PDB file of C-alpha atoms and ligand atoms in Angstrom:
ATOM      1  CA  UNK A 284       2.981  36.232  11.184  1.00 59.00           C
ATOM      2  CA  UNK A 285       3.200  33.545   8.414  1.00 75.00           C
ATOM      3  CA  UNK A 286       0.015  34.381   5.684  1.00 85.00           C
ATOM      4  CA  UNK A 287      -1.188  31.843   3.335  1.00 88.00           C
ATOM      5  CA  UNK A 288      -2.746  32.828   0.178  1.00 89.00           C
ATOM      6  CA  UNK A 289      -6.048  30.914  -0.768  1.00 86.00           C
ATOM      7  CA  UNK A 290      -4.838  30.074  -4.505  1.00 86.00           C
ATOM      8  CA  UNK A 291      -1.840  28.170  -3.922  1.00 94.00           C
ATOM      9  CA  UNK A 292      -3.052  25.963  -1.217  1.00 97.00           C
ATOM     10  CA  UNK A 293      -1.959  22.212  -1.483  1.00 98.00           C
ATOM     11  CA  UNK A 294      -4.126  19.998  -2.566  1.00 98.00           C
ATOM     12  CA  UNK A 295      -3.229  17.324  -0.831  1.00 98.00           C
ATOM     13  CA  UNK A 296      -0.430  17.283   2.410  1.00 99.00           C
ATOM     14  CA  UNK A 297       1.219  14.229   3.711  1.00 99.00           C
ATOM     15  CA  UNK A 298       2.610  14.265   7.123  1.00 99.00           C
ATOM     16  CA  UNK A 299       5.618  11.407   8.900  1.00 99.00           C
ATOM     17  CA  UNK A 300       4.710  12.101  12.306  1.00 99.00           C
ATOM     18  CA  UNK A 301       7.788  11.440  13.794  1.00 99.00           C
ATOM     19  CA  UNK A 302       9.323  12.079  16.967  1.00 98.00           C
ATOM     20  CA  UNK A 303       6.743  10.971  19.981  1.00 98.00           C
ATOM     21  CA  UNK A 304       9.675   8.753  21.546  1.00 98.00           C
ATOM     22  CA  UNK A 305      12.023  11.416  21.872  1.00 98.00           C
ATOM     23  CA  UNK A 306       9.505  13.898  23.184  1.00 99.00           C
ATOM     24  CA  UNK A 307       8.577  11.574  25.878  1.00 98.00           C
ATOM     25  CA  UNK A 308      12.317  11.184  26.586  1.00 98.00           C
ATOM     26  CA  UNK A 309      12.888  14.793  26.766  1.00 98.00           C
ATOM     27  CA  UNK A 310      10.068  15.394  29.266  1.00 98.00           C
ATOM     28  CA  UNK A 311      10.779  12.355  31.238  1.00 98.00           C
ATOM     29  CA  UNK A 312       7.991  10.425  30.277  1.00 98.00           C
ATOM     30  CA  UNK A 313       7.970   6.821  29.042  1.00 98.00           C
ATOM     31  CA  UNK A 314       7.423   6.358  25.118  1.00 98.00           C
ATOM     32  CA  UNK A 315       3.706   5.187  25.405  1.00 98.00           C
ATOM     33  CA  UNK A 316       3.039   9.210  26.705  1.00 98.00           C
ATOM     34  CA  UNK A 317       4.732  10.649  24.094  1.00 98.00           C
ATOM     35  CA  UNK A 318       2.388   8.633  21.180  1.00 98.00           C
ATOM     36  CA  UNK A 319      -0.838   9.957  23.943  1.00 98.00           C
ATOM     37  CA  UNK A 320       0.691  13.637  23.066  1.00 98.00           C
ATOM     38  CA  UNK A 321       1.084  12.835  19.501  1.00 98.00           C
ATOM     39  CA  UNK A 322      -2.546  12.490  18.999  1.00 98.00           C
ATOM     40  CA  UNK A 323      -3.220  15.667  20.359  1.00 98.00           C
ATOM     41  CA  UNK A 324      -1.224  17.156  17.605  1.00 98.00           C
ATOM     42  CA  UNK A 325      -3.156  14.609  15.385  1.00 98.00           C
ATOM     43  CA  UNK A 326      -6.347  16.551  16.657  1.00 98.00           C
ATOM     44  CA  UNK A 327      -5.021  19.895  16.138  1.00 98.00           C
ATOM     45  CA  UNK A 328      -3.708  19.450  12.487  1.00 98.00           C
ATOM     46  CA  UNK A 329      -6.834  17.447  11.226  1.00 98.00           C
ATOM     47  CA  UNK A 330      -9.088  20.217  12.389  1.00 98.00           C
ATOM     48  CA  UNK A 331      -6.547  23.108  10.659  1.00 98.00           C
ATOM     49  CA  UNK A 332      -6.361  21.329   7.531  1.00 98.00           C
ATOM     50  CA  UNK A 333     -10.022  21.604   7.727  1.00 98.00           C
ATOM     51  CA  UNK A 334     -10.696  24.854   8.367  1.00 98.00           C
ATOM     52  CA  UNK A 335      -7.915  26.254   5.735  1.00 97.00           C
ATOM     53  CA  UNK A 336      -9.744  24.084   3.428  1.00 97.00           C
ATOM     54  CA  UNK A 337      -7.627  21.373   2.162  1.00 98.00           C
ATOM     55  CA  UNK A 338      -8.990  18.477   0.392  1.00 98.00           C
ATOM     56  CA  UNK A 339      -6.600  15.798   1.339  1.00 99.00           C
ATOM     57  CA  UNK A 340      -4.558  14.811   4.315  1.00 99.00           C
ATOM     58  CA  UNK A 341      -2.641  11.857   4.776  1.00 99.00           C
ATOM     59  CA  UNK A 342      -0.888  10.593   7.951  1.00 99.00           C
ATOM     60  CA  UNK A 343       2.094   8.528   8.393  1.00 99.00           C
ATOM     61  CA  UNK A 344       0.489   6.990  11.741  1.00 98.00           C
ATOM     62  CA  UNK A 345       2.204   3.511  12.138  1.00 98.00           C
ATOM     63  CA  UNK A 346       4.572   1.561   9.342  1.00 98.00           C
ATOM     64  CA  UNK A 347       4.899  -1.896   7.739  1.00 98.00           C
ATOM     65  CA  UNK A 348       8.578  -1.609   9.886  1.00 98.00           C
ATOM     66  CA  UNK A 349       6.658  -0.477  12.896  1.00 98.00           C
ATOM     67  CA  UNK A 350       6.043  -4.135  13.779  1.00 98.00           C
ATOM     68  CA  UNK A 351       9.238  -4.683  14.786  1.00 98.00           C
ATOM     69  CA  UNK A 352       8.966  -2.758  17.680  1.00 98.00           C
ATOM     70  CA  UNK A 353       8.135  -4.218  21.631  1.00 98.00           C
ATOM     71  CA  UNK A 354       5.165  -5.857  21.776  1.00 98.00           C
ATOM     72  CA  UNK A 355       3.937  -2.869  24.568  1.00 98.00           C
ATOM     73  CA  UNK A 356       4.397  -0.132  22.265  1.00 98.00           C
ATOM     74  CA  UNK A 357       2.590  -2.037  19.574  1.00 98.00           C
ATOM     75  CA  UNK A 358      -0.528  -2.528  21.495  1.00 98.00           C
ATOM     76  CA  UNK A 359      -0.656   0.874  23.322  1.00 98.00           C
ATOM     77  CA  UNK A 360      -0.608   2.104  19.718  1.00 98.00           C
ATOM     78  CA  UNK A 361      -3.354   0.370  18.619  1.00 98.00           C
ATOM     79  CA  UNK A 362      -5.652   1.441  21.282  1.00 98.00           C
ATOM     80  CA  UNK A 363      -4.263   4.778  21.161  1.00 98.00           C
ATOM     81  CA  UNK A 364      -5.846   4.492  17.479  1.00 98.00           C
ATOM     82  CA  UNK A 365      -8.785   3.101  18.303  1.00 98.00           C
ATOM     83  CA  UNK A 366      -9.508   5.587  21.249  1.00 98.00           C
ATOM     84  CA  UNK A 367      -8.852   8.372  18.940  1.00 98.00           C
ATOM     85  CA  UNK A 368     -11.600   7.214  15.954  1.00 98.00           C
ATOM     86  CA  UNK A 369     -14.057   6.547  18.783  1.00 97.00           C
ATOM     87  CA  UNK A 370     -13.667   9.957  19.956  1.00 97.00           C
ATOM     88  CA  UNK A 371     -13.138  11.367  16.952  1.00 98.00           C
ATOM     89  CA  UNK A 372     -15.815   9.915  14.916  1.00 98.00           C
ATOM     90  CA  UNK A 373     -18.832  12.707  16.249  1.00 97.00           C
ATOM     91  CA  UNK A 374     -16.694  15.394  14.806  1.00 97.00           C
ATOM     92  CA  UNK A 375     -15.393  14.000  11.895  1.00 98.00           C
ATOM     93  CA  UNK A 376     -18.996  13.796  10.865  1.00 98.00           C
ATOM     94  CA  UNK A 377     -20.002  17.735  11.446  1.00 98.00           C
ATOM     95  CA  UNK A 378     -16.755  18.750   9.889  1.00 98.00           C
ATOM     96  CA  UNK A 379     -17.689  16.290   6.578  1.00 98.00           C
ATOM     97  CA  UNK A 380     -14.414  14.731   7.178  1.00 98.00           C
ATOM     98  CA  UNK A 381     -14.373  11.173   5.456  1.00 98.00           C
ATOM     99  CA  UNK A 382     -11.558   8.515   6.620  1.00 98.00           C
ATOM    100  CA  UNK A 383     -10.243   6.693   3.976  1.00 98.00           C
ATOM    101  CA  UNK A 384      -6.855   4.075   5.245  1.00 98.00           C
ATOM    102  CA  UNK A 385      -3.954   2.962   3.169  1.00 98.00           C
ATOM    103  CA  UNK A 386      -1.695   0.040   4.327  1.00 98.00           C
ATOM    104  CA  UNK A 387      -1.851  -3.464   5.047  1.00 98.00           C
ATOM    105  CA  UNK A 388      -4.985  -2.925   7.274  1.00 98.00           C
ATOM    106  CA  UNK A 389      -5.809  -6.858   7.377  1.00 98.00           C
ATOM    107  CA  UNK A 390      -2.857  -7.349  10.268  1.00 98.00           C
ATOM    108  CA  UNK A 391      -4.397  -4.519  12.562  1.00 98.00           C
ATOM    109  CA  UNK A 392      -6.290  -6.108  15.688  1.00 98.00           C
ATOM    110  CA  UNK A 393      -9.786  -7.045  14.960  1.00 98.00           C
ATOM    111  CA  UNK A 394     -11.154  -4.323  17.462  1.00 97.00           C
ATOM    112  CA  UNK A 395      -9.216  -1.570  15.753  1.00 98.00           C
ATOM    113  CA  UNK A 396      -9.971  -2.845  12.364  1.00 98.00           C
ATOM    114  CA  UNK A 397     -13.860  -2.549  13.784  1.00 98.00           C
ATOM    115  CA  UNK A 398     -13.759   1.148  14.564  1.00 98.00           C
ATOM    116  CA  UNK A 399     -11.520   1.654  11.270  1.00 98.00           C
ATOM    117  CA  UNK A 400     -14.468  -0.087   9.105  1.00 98.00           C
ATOM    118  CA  UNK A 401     -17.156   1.753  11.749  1.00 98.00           C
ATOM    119  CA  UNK A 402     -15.727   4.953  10.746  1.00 98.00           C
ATOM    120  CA  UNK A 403     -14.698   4.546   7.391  1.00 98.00           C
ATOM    121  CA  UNK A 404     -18.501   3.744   6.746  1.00 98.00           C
ATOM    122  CA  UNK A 405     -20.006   6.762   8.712  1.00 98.00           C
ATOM    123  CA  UNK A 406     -17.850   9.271   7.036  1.00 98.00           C
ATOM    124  CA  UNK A 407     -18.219   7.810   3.350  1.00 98.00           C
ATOM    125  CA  UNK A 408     -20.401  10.249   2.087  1.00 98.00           C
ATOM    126  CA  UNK A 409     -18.902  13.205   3.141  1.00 98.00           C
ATOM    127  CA  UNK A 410     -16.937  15.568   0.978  1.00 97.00           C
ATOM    128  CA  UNK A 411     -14.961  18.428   2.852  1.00 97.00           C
ATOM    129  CA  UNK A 412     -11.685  16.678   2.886  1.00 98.00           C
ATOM    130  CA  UNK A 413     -10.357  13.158   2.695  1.00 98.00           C
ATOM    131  CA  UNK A 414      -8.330  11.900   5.668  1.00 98.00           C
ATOM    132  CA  UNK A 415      -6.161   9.304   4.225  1.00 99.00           C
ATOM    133  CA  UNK A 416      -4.623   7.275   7.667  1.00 98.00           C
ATOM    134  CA  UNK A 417      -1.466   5.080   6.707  1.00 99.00           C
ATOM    135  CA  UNK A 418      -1.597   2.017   8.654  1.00 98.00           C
ATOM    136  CA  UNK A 419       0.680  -0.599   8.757  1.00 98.00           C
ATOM    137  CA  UNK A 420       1.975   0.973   5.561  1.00 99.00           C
ATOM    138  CA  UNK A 421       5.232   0.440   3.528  1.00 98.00           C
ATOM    139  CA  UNK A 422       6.238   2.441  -0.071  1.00 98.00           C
ATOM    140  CA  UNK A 423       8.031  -0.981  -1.250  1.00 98.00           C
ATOM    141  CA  UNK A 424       5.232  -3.189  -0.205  1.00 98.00           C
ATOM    142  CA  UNK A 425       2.559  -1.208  -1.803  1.00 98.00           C
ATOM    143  CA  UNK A 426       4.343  -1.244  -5.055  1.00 98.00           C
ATOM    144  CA  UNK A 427       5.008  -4.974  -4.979  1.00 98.00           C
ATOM    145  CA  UNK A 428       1.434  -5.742  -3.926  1.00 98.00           C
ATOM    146  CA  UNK A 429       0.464  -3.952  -7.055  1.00 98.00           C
ATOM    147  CA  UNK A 430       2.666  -5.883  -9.341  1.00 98.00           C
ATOM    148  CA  UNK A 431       0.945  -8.733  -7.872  1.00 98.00           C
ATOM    149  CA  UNK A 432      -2.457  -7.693  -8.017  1.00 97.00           C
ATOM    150  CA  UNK A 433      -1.782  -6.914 -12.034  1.00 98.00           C
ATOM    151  CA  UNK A 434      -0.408 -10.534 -12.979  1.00 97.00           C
ATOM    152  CA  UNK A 435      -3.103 -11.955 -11.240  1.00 97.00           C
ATOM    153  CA  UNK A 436      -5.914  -9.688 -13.294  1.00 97.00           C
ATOM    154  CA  UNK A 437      -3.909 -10.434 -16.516  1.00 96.00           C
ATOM    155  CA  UNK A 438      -4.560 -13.836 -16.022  1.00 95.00           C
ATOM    156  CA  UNK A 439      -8.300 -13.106 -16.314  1.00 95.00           C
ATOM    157  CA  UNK A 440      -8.207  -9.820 -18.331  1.00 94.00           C
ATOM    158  CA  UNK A 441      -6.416  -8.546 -21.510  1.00 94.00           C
ATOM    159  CA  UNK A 442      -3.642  -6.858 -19.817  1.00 94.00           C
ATOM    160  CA  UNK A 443      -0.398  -6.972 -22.213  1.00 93.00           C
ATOM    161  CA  UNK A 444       2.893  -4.489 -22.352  1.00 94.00           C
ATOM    162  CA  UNK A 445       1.346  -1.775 -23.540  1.00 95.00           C
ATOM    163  CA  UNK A 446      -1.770  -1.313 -20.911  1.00 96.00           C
ATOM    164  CA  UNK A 447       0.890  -0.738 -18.382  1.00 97.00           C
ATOM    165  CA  UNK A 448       1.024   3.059 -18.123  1.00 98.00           C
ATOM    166  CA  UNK A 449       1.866   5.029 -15.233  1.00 98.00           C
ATOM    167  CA  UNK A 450      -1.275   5.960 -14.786  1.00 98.00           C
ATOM    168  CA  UNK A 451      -2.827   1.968 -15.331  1.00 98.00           C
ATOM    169  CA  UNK A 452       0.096   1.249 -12.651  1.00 98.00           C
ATOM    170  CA  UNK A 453      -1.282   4.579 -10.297  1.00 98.00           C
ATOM    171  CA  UNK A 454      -4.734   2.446 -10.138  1.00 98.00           C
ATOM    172  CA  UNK A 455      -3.410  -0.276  -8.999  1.00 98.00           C
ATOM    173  CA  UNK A 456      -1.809   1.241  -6.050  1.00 98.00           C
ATOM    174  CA  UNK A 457      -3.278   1.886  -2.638  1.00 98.00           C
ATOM    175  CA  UNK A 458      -3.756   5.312  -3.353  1.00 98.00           C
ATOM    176  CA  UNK A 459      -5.912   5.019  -6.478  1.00 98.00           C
ATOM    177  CA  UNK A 460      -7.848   7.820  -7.079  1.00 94.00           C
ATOM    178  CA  UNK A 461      -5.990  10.049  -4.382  1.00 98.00           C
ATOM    179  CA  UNK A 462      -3.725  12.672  -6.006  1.00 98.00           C
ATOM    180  CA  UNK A 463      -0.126  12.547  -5.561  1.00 98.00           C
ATOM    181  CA  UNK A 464       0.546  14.647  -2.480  1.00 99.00           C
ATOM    182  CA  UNK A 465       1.463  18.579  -2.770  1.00 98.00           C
ATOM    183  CA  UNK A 466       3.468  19.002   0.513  1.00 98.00           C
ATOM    184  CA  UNK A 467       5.273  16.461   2.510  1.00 99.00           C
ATOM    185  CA  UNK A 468       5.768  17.637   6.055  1.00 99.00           C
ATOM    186  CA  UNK A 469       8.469  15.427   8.367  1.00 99.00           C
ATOM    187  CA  UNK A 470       8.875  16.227  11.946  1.00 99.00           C
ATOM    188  CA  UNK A 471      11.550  15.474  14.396  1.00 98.00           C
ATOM    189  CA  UNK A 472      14.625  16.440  12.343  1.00 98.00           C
ATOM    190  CA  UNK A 473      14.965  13.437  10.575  1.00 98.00           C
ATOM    191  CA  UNK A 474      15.226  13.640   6.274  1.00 98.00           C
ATOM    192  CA  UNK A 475      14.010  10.258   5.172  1.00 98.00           C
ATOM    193  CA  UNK A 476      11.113   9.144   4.067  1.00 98.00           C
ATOM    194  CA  UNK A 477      10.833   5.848   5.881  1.00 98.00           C
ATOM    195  CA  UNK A 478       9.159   3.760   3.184  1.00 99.00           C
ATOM    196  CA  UNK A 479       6.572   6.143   2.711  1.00 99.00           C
ATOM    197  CA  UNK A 480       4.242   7.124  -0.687  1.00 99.00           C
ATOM    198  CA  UNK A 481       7.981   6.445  -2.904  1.00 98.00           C
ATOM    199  CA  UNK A 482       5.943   6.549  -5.603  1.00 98.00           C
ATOM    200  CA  UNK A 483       3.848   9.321  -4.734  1.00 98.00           C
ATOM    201  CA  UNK A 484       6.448  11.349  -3.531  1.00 98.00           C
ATOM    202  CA  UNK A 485       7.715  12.045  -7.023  1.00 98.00           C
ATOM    203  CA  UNK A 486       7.418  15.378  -7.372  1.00 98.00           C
ATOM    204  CA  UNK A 487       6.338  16.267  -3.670  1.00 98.00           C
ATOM    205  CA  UNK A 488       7.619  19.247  -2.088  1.00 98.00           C
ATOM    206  CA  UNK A 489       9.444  18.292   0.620  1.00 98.00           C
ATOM    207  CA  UNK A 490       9.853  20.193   4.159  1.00 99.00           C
ATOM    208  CA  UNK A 491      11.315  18.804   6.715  1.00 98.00           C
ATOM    209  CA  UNK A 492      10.979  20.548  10.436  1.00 98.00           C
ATOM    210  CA  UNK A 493      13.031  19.611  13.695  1.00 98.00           C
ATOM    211  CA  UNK A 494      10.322  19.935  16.179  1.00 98.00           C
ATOM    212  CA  UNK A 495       8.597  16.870  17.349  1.00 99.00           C
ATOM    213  CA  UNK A 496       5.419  15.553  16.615  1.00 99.00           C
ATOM    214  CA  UNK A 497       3.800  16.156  20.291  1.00 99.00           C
ATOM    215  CA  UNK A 498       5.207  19.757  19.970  1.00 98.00           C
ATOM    216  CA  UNK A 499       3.946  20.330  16.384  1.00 98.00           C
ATOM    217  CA  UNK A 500       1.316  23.509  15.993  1.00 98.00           C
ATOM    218  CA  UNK A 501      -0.855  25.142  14.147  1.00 98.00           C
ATOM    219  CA  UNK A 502       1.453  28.123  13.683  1.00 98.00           C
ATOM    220  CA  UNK A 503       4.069  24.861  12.511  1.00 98.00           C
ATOM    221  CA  UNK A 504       2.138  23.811   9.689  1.00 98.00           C
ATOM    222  CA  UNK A 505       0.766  27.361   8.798  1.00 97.00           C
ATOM    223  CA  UNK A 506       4.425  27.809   8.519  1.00 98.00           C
ATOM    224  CA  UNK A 507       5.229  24.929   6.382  1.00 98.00           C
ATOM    225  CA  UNK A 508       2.628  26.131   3.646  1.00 98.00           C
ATOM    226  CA  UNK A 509       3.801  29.237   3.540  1.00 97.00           C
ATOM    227  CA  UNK A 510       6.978  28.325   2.960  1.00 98.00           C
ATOM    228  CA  UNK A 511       5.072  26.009   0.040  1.00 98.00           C
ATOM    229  CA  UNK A 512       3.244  28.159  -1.395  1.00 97.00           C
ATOM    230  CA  UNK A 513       6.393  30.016  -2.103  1.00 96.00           C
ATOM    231  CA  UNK A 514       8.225  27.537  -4.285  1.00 97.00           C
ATOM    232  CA  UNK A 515       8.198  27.498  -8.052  1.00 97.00           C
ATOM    233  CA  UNK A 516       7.322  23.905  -8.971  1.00 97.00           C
ATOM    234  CA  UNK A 517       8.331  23.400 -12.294  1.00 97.00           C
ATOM    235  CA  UNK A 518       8.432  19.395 -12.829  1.00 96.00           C
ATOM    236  CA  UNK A 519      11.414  19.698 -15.147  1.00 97.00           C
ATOM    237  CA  UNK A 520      10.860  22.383 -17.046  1.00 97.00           C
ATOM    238  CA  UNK A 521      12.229  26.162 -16.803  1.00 97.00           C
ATOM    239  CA  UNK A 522      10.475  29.089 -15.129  1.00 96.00           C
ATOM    240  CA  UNK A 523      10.134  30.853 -18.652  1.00 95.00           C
ATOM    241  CA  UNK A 524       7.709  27.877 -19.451  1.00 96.00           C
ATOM    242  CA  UNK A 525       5.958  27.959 -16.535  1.00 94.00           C
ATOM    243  CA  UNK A 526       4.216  31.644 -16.905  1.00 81.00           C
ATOM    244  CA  UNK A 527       3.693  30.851 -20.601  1.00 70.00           C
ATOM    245  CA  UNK A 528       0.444  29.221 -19.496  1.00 58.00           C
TER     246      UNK A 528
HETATM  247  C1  IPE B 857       6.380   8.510  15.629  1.00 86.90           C
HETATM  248  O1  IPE B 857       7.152   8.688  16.752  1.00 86.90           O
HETATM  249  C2  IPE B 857       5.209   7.596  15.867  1.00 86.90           C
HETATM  250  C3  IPE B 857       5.320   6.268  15.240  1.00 86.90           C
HETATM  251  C4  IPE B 857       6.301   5.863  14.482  1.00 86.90           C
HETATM  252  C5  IPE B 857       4.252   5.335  15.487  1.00 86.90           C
HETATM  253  P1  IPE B 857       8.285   7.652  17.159  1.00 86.90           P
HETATM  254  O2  IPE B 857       7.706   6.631  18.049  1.00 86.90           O
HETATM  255  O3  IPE B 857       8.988   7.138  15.965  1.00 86.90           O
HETATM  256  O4  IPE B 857       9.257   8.612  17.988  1.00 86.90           O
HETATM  257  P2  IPE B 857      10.846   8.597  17.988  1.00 86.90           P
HETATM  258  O5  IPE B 857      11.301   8.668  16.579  1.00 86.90           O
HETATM  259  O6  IPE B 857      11.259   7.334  18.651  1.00 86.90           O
HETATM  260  O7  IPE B 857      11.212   9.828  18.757  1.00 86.90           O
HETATM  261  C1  IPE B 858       8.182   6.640  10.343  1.00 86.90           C
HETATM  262  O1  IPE B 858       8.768   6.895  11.569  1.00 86.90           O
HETATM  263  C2  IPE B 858       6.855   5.969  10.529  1.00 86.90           C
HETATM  264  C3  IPE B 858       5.819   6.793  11.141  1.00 86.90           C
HETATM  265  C4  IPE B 858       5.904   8.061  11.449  1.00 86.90           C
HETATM  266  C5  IPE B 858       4.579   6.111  11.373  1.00 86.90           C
HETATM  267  P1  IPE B 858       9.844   5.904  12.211  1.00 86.90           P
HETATM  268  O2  IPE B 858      10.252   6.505  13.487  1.00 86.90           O
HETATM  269  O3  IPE B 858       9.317   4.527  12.246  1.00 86.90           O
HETATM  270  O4  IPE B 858      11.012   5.971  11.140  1.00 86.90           O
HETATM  271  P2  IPE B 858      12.551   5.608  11.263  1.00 86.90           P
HETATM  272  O5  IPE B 858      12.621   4.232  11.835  1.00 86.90           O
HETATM  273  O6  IPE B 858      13.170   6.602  12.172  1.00 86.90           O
HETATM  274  O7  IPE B 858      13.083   5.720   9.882  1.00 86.90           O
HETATM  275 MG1   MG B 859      10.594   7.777  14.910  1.00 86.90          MG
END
């Protein structure tokens, strides 16, 4: 029995779901089955995060490299997505869940970008936790994008050497306004991060489990904060420090 302690909860858990292709392999399935699984776990860890109380979740649904893949896979995705915020949208309301995407969003299919903006709009005003959903996302991408974004507001603003701060650059990022993630859970077995949150990830705590996302449960991530909330994170100082205040 794994037992997590309200006070060191993370504020704010990313997840790679990983591993849908290989769990339809291993059951005999083709890969589009193994994605239909994956959103069951989807389900199940969106409704624990709620319940233990945390205030942000982001998923690792579908990358900027993810387009690469056969055209079949790409579109049962994106009605896989689509499906699930249609369904989901009734009880993302009475759980004050509010949807909130990162990612190139602009190259999702118009339907899917409908019931993204649908949602998104019914679930602004909630407040019981932020679920951030990376779509066609990419770490390297959002980091250039900002760079962009800043030369072209210098042009109309007094930006200079010195306004560029971490935190200025933070603002510019996708994930303004989101705190840096706590926990970063990766399924599957594999220890990469894919091109995902680099610089987020900074000073993450990183776990990374070998199940696979369709087999992923609620005793799984209870396990995984556990196992968080017994780390000392001391962001480069020493333990001695670290009690001092
Ligand atoms: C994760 O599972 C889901 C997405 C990347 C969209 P995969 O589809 O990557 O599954 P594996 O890695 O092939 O097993
Ligand atoms: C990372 O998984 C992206 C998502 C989980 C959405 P991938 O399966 O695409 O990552 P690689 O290709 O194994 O690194
Ligand atoms: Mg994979």
């Amino acid at each position: 029995m794994h037992r997590i302690t309200r006070e060191k909860l993370p504020h704010h858990i990313a997840v790679i779901m990983d591993g849908n292709g290989r769990w339809a392999k291993k059951n005999l399935l083709n890969r589009i089955m193994g994605h239909k699984k994956g959103a069951e776990s989807v389900h199940l860890v969106v409704k624990t995060c709620r319940e233990l109380g945390i205030q942000y979740l982001t998923l690792y649904a579908f990358s900027i490299e993810n387009w690469q893949r056969p055209k079949n896979e790409i579109r049962a995705l994106s009605s896989l997505l689509e499906e699930y915020l249609r369904l989901e949208l009734q009880e993302m309301k009475e759980t004050g869940i509010k949807l909130i995407t990162i990612g190139d969003t602009d190259r999702l299919p118009k339907t899917v970008r409908d019931a993204l903006s649908d949602a998104i709009e019914e679930t602004s005003e909630n407040s019981g936790m932020v679920l951030n959903l990376a779509l066609s996302y990419g770490g390297r991408d959002e980091i250039v994008d900002a760079v962009k974004r800043i030369l072209r507001d210098s042009k109309s603003t007094d930006i200079d050497e010195n306004t560029i701060t971490k935190d200025f650059f933070s603002n510019y990022l996708h994930t303004a306004n989101i705190p840096d993630p706590d926990l970063l859970i990766r399924t599957s077995g594999e220890y990469r991060l894919s091109n995902f949150l680099l610089w987020q990830l900074a000073y993450t705590e990183l776990y990374f489990i070998d199940v696979l996302w369709p087999d992923f449960s609620r005793d799984d991530l209870i396990k995984a904060i556990t196992d968080y909330q017994q780390r000392e994170r001391r962001f480069g100082l020493i333990s001695d420090q670290l009690s001092e205040n």
